[in-house]
CSV table of C-alpha atoms in Angstrom, one decimal:
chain,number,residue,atom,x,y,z
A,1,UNK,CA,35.2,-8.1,4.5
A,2,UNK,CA,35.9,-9.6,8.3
A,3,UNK,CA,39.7,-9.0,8.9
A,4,UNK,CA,39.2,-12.3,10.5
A,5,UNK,CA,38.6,-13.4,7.0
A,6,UNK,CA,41.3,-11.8,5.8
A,7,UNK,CA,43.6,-14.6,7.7
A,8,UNK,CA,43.0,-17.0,5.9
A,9,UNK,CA,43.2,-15.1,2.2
A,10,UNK,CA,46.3,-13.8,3.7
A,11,UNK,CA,48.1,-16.2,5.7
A,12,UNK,CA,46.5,-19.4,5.0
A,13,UNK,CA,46.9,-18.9,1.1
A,14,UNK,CA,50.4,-17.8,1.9
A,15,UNK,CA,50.6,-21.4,3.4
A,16,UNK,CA,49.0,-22.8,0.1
A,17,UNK,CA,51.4,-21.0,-1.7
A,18,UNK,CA,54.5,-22.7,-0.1
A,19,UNK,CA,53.1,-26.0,-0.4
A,20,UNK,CA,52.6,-26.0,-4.0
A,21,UNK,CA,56.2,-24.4,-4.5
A,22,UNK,CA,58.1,-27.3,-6.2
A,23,UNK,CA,61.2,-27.8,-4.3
A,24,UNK,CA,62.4,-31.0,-5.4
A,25,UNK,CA,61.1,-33.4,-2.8
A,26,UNK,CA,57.7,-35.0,-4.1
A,27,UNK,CA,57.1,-36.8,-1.2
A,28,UNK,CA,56.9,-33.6,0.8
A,29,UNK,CA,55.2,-31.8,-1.2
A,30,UNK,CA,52.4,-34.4,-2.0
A,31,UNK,CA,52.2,-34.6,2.7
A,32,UNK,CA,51.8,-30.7,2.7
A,33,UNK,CA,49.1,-30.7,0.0
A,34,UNK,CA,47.1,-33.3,2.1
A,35,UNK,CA,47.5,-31.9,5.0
A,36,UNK,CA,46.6,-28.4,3.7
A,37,UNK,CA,43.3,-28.9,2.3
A,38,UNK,CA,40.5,-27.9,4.0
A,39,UNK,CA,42.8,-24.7,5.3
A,40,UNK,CA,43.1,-24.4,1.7
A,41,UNK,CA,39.4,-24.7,0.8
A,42,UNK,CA,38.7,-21.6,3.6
A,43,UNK,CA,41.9,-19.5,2.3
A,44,UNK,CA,40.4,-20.2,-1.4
A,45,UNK,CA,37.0,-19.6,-0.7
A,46,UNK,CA,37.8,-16.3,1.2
A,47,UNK,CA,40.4,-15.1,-1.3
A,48,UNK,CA,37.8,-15.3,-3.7
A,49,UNK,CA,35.2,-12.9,-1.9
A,50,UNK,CA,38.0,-10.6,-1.6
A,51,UNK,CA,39.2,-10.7,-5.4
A,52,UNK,CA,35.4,-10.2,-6.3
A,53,UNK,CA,35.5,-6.8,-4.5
A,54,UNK,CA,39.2,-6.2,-5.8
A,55,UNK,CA,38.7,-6.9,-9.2
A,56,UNK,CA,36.6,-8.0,-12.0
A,57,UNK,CA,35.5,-11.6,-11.9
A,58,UNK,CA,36.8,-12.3,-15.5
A,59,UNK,CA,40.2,-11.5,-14.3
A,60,UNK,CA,42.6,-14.7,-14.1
A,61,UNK,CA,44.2,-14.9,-10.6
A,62,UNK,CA,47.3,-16.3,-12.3
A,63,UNK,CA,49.9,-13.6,-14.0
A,64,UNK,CA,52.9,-15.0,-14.2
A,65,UNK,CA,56.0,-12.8,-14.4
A,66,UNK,CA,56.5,-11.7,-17.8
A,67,UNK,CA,60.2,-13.5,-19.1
A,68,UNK,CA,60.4,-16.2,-16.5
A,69,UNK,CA,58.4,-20.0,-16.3
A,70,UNK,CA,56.7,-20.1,-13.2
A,71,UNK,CA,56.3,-23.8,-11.6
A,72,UNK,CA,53.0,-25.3,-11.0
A,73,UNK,CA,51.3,-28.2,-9.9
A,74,UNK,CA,49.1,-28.5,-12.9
A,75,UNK,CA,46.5,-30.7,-11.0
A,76,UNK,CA,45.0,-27.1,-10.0
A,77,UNK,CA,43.1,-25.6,-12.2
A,78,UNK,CA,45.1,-22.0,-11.4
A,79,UNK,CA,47.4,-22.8,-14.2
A,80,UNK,CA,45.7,-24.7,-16.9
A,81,UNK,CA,43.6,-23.5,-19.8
A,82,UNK,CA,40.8,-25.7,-20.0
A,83,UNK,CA,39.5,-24.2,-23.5
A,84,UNK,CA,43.0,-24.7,-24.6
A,85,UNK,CA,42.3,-26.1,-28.6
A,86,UNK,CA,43.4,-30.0,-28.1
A,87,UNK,CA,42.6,-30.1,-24.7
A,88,UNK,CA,43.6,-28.9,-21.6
A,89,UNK,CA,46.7,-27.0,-21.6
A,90,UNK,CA,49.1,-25.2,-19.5
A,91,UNK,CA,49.0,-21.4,-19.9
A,92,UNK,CA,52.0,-19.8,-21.3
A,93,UNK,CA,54.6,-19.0,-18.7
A,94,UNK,CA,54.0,-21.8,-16.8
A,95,UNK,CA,55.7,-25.0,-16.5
A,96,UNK,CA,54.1,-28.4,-14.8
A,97,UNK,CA,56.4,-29.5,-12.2
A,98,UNK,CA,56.9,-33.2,-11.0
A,99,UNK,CA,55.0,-34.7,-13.8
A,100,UNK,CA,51.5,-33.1,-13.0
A,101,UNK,CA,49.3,-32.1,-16.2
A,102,UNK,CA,46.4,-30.0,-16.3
A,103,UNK,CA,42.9,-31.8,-15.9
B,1,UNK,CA,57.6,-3.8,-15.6
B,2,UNK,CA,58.3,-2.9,-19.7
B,3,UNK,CA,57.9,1.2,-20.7
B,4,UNK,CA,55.0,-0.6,-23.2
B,5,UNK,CA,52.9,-2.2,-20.0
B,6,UNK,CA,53.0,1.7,-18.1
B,7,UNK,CA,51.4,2.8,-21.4
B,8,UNK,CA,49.2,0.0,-21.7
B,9,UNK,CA,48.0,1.3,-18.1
B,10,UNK,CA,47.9,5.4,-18.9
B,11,UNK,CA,45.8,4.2,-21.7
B,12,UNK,CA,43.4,2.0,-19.5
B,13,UNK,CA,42.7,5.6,-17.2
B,14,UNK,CA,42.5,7.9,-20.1
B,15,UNK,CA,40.6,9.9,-21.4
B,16,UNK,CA,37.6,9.7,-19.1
B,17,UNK,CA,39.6,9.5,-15.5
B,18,UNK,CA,42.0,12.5,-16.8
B,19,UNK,CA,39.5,14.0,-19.2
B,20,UNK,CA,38.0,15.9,-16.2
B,21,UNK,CA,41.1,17.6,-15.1
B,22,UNK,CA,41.3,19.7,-18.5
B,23,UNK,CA,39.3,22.6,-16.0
B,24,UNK,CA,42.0,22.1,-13.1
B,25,UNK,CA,44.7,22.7,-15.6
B,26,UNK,CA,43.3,26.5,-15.8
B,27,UNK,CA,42.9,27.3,-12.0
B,28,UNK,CA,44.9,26.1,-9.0
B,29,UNK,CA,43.5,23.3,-6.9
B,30,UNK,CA,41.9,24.0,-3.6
B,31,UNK,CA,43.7,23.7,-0.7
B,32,UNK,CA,42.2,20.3,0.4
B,33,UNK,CA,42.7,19.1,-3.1
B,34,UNK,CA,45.9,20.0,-2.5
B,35,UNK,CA,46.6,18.0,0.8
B,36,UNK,CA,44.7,15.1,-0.8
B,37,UNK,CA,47.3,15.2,-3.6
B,38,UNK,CA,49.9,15.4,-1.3
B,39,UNK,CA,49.1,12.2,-0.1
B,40,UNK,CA,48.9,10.2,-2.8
B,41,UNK,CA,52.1,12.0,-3.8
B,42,UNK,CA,53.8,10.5,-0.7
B,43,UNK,CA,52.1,7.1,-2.0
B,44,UNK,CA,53.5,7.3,-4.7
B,45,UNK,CA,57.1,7.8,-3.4
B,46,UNK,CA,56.4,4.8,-1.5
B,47,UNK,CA,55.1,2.2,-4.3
B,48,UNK,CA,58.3,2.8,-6.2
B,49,UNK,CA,60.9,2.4,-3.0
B,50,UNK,CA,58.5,-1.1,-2.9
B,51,UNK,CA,59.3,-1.9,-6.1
B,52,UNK,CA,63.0,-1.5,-5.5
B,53,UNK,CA,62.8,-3.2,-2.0
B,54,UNK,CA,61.3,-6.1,-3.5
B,55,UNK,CA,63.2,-6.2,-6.5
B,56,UNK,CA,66.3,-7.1,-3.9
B,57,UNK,CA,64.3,-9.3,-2.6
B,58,UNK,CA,63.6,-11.4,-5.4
B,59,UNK,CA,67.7,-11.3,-5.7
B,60,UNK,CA,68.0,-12.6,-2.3
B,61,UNK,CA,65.6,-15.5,-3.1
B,62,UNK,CA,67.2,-16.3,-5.6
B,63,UNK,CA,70.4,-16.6,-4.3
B,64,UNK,CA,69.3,-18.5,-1.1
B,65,UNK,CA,67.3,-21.0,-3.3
B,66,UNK,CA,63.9,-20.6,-2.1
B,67,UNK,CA,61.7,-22.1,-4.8
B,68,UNK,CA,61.3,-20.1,-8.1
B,69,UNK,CA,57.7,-19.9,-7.7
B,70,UNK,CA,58.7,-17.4,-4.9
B,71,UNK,CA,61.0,-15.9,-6.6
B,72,UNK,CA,58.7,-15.3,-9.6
B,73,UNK,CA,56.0,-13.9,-6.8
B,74,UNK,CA,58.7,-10.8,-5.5
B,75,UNK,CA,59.9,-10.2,-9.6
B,76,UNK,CA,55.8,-9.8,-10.0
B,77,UNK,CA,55.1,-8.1,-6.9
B,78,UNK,CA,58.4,-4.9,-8.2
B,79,UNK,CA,56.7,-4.4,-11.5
B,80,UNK,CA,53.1,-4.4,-9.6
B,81,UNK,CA,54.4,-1.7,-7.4
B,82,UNK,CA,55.6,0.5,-10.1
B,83,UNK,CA,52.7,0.1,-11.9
B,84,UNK,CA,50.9,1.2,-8.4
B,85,UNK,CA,53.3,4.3,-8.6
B,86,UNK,CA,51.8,5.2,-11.8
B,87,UNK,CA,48.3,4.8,-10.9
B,88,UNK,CA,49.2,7.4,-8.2
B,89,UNK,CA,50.2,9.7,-10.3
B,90,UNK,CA,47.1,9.5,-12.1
B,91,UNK,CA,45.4,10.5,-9.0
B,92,UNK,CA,48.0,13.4,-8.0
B,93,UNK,CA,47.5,14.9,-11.5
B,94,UNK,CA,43.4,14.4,-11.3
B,95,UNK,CA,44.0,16.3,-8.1
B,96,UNK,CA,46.4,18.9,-8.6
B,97,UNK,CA,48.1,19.2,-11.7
B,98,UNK,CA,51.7,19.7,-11.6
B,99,UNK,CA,52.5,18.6,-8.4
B,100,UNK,CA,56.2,17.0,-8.6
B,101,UNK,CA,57.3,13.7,-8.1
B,102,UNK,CA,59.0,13.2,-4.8
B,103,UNK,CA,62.2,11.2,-5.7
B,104,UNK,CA,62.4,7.8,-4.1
B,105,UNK,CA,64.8,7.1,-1.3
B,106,UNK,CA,67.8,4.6,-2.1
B,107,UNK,CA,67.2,1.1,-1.8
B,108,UNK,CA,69.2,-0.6,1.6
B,109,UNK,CA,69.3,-4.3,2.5
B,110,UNK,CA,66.7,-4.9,5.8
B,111,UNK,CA,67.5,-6.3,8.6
B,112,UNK,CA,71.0,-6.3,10.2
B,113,UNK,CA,73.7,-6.3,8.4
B,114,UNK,CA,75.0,-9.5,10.0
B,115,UNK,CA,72.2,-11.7,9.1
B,116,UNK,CA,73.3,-14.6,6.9
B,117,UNK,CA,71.6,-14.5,3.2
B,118,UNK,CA,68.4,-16.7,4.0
B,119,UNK,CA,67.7,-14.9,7.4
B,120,UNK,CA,68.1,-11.9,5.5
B,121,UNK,CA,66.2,-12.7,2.8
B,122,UNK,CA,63.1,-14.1,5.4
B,123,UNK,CA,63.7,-10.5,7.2
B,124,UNK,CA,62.7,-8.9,4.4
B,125,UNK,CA,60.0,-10.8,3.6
B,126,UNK,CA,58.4,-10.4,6.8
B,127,UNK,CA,58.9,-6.8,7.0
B,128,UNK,CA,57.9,-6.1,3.3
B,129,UNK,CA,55.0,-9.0,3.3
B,130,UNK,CA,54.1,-10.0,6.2
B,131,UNK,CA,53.7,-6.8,8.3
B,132,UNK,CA,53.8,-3.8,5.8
B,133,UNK,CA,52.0,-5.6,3.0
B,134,UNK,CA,49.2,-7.2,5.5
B,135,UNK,CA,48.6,-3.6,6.9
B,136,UNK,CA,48.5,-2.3,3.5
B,137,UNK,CA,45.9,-4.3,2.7
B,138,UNK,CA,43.4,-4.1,5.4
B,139,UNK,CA,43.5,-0.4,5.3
B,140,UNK,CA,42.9,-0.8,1.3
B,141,UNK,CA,39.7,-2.8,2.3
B,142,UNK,CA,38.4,0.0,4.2
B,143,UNK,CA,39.7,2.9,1.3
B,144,UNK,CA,38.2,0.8,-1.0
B,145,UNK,CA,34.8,0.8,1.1
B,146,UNK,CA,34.7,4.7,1.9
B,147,UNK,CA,35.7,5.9,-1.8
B,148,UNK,CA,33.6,7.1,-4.2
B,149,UNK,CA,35.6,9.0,-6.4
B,150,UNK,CA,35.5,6.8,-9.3
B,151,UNK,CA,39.7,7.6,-10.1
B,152,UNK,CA,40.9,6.5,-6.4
B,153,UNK,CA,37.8,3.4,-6.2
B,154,UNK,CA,39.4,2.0,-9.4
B,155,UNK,CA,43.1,2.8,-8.3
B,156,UNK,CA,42.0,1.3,-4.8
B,157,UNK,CA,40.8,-1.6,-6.0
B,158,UNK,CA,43.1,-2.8,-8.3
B,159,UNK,CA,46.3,-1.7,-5.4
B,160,UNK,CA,44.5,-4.1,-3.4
B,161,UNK,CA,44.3,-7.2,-6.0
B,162,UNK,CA,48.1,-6.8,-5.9
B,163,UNK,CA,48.6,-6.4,-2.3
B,164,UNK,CA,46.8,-9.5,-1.4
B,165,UNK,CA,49.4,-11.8,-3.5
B,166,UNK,CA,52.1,-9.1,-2.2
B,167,UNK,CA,51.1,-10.0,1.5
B,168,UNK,CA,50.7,-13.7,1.0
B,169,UNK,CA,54.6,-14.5,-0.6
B,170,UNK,CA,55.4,-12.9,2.7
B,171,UNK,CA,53.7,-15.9,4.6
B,172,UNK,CA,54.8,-18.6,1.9
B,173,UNK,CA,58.0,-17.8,2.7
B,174,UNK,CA,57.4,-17.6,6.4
B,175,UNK,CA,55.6,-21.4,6.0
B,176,UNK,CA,58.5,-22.3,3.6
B,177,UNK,CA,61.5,-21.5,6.0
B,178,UNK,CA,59.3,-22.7,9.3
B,179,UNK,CA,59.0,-26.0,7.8
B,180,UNK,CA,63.0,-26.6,7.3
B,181,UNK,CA,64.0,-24.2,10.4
B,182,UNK,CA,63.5,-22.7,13.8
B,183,UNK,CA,61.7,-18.9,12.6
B,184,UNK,CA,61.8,-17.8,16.8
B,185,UNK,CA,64.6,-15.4,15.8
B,186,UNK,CA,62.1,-12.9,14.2
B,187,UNK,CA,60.4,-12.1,17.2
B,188,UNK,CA,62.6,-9.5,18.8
B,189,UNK,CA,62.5,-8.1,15.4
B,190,UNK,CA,59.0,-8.0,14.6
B,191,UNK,CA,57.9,-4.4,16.9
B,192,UNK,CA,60.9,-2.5,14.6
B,193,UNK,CA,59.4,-3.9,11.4
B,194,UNK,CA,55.6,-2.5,12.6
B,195,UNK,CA,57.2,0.9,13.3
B,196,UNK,CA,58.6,1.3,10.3
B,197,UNK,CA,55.8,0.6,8.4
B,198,UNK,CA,53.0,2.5,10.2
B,199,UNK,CA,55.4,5.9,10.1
B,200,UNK,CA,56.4,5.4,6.1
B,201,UNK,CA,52.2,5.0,5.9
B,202,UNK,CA,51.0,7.1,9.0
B,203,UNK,CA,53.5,9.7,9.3
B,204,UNK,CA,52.1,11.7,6.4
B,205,UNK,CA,48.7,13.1,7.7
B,206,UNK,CA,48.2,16.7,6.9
B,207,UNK,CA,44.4,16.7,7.4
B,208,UNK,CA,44.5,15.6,10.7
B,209,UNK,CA,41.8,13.9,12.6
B,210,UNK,CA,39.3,15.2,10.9
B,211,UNK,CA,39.5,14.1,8.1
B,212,UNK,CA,36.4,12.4,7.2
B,213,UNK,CA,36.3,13.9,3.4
B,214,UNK,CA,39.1,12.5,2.8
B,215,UNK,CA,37.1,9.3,2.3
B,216,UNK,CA,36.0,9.8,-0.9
B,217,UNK,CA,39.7,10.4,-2.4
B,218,UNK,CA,40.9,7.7,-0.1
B,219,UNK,CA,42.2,9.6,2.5
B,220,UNK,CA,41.7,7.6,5.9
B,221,UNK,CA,41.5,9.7,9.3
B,222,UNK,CA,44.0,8.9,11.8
B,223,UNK,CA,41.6,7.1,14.2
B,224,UNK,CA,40.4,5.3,11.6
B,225,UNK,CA,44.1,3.5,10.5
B,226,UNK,CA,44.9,3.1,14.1
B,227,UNK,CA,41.6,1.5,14.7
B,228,UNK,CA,42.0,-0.8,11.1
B,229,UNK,CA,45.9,-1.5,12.1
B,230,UNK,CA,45.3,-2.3,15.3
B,231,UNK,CA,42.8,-5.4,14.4
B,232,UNK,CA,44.8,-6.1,11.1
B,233,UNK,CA,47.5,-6.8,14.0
B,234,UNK,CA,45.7,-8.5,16.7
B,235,UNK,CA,43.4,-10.9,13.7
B,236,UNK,CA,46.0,-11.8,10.7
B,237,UNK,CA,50.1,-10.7,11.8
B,238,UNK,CA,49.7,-12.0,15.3
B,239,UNK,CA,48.1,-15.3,15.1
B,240,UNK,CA,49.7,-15.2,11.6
B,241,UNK,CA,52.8,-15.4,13.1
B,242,UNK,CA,52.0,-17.6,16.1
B,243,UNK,CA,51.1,-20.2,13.6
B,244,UNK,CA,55.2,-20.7,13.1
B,245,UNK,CA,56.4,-20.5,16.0
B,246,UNK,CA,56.9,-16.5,16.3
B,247,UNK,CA,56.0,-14.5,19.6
B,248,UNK,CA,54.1,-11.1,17.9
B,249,UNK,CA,52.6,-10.1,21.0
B,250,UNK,CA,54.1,-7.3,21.7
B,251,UNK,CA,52.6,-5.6,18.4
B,252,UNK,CA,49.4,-4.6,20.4
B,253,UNK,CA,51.2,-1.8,22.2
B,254,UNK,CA,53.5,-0.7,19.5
B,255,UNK,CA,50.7,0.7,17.6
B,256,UNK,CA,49.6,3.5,20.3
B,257,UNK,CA,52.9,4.5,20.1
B,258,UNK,CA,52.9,5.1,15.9
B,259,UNK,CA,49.3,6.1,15.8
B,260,UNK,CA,48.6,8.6,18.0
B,261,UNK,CA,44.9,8.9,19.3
B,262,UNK,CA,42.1,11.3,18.3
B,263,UNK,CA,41.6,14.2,19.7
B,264,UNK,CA,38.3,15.0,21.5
């Protein structure tokens, strides 16, 4: 892989990352996630030709830590368990933040 | 991470990545089997002063309120790290048997000493992410292309899964903090942090230059990391840090001064 592309898996999902961090101000956040898509569909995209050489592709990208609920805007799909039994669900050690539920 | 998880993990490499070492355990390892240990024994000194440093960290996010998603990110990235330390080991004892464990340096707050918490705690970051964690992971790219030892490609491969989310809670706290404040005060800072992490990496070379079969255990030549640092620097931490605000410029020529160059 391009250490070009390794900017935006790196620095641009890092960017991602802090916009989807809940810190209390929905307005914000909801701005930063608009304004951060289409860096986010390159850093996404990127990421995941890097995590198919890094590991195997039936891996789930999100581990959260063991003990602690991590927050998550459960519009992505990075936290929700779609095969969940009732429907979609969020995965266990996660919490949906500012009233988002998985898809 | 839980005692339960490190066995979950000796019992994900065993028996077939140690089953082959039952012949070492009767002779000595070579001498280049022997450097090649040595390295990943220094590795493996490294991944668990990581896990310490970032176990801090996490305390330092914590207590400057940075979102708990962040948080949860540096309390993940410690237990990945000493899970990384154990995979080391794996690969010291496939290559020499019985080589000891180096013991870990004490853990020390980065940054100076009369940062405020938050500054702190984005010092660290930086360092530990942004710089030392982005290196880490280009030069894993290229390990990860030259090894064929099937122990070290494993190991290689899943250090570098980790080390991508390692590298990018560096930069979500970077884009975090830049949103809220001015981050220019990093920049005289940024040539110390890139020193510190090419000699804990660098420094420990005994096989030189030439070094090519060192490749296959994941043993990189020094031309080769000063060649992979140096675009890792000039194509992800410097427009990386550009992007907020944060002169890295003067990275380009702190590498020569790290790496040294090859000899004819």
């Amino acid at each position: 892989m391009e250490l070009k592309k390794l900017f935006s898996v790196l620095v641009v999902g890092g960017s991602l990352l802090a916009s989807t961090a809940c810190d209390g101000n929905e307005e914000n956040d909801e701005a930063r996630r608009q304004a951060n898509d289409a860096d986010a569909a390159d850093g996404t995209s990127d990421a995941a030709d890097v995590a198919s050489d890094a590991a195997p592709a039936d891996q789930a990208d999100a581990e959260p830590t063991t003990g602690e609920l991590t927050l998550c805007f459960c519009n992505t799909d990075q936290c929700c368990d779609r095969d969940a039994v009732g429907g979609p669900a969020v995965q266990e050690g996660f919490e949906c933040c500012w009233g988002t539920t998985c898809p | 991470m839980l005692l339960g998880h490190h066995l979950s993990l000796k019992t994900d490499m065993e028996p077939s990545w140690h089953g082959d070492t039952s012949g070492d355990a009767a002779a000595p390892a070579s001498p280049e089997r022997m450097k090649l240990a040595a390295v990943w024994q220094h590795r493996e000194k490294i991944e668990r002063e990581a896990a310490a440093q970032f176990r801090l960290l996490a305390h330092d996010l914590r207590e400057a309120k940075v979102p708990a998603a962040l948080v949860s990110l540096a309390n993940r990235a410690a237990g990945e790290e000493t899970d990384h330390a154990t995979l080391c080991r794996c690969i010291v004892d496939h290559l020499a048997p019985g080589l000891a464990v180096l013991p870990p340096m004490p853990v020390v707050a980065l940054g100076p000493v009369d940062l405020p918490l938050a500054r702190r705690a984005l010092f660290a970051s930086v360092a530990l992410s942004c710089v030392t964690e982005t290196l880490s992971t280009a030069l894993l790219l290229e390990m990860l292309r030259l090894a064929s030892d099937p122990l070290v490609e494993a190991t290689v491969r899943r250090i570098l899964r980790d080390e991508i989310s390692h590298s990018r809670l560096g930069w979500a706290h970077l884009a975090w903090i830049a949103e809220r404040d001015d981050v220019s005060w990093l920049t005289p800072h940024l040539p110390g942090m890139l020193r510190a992490a090419l000699v804990v990496d660098v420094s420990h070379r005994p096989l030189g230059d030439d070094a090519h079969h060192g490749d296959a255990h994941g043993v990189l030549s020094a031309s080769r990391i000063r060649a992979i640092a140096a675009a890792a620097i000039t194509d992800v931490v410097i427009p990386g840090m550009a992007r907020y605000g944060v002169d890295a410029s003067r990275l380009s020529v702190v590498i020569s001064g790290v790496v040294p160059a090859a000899k004819p």
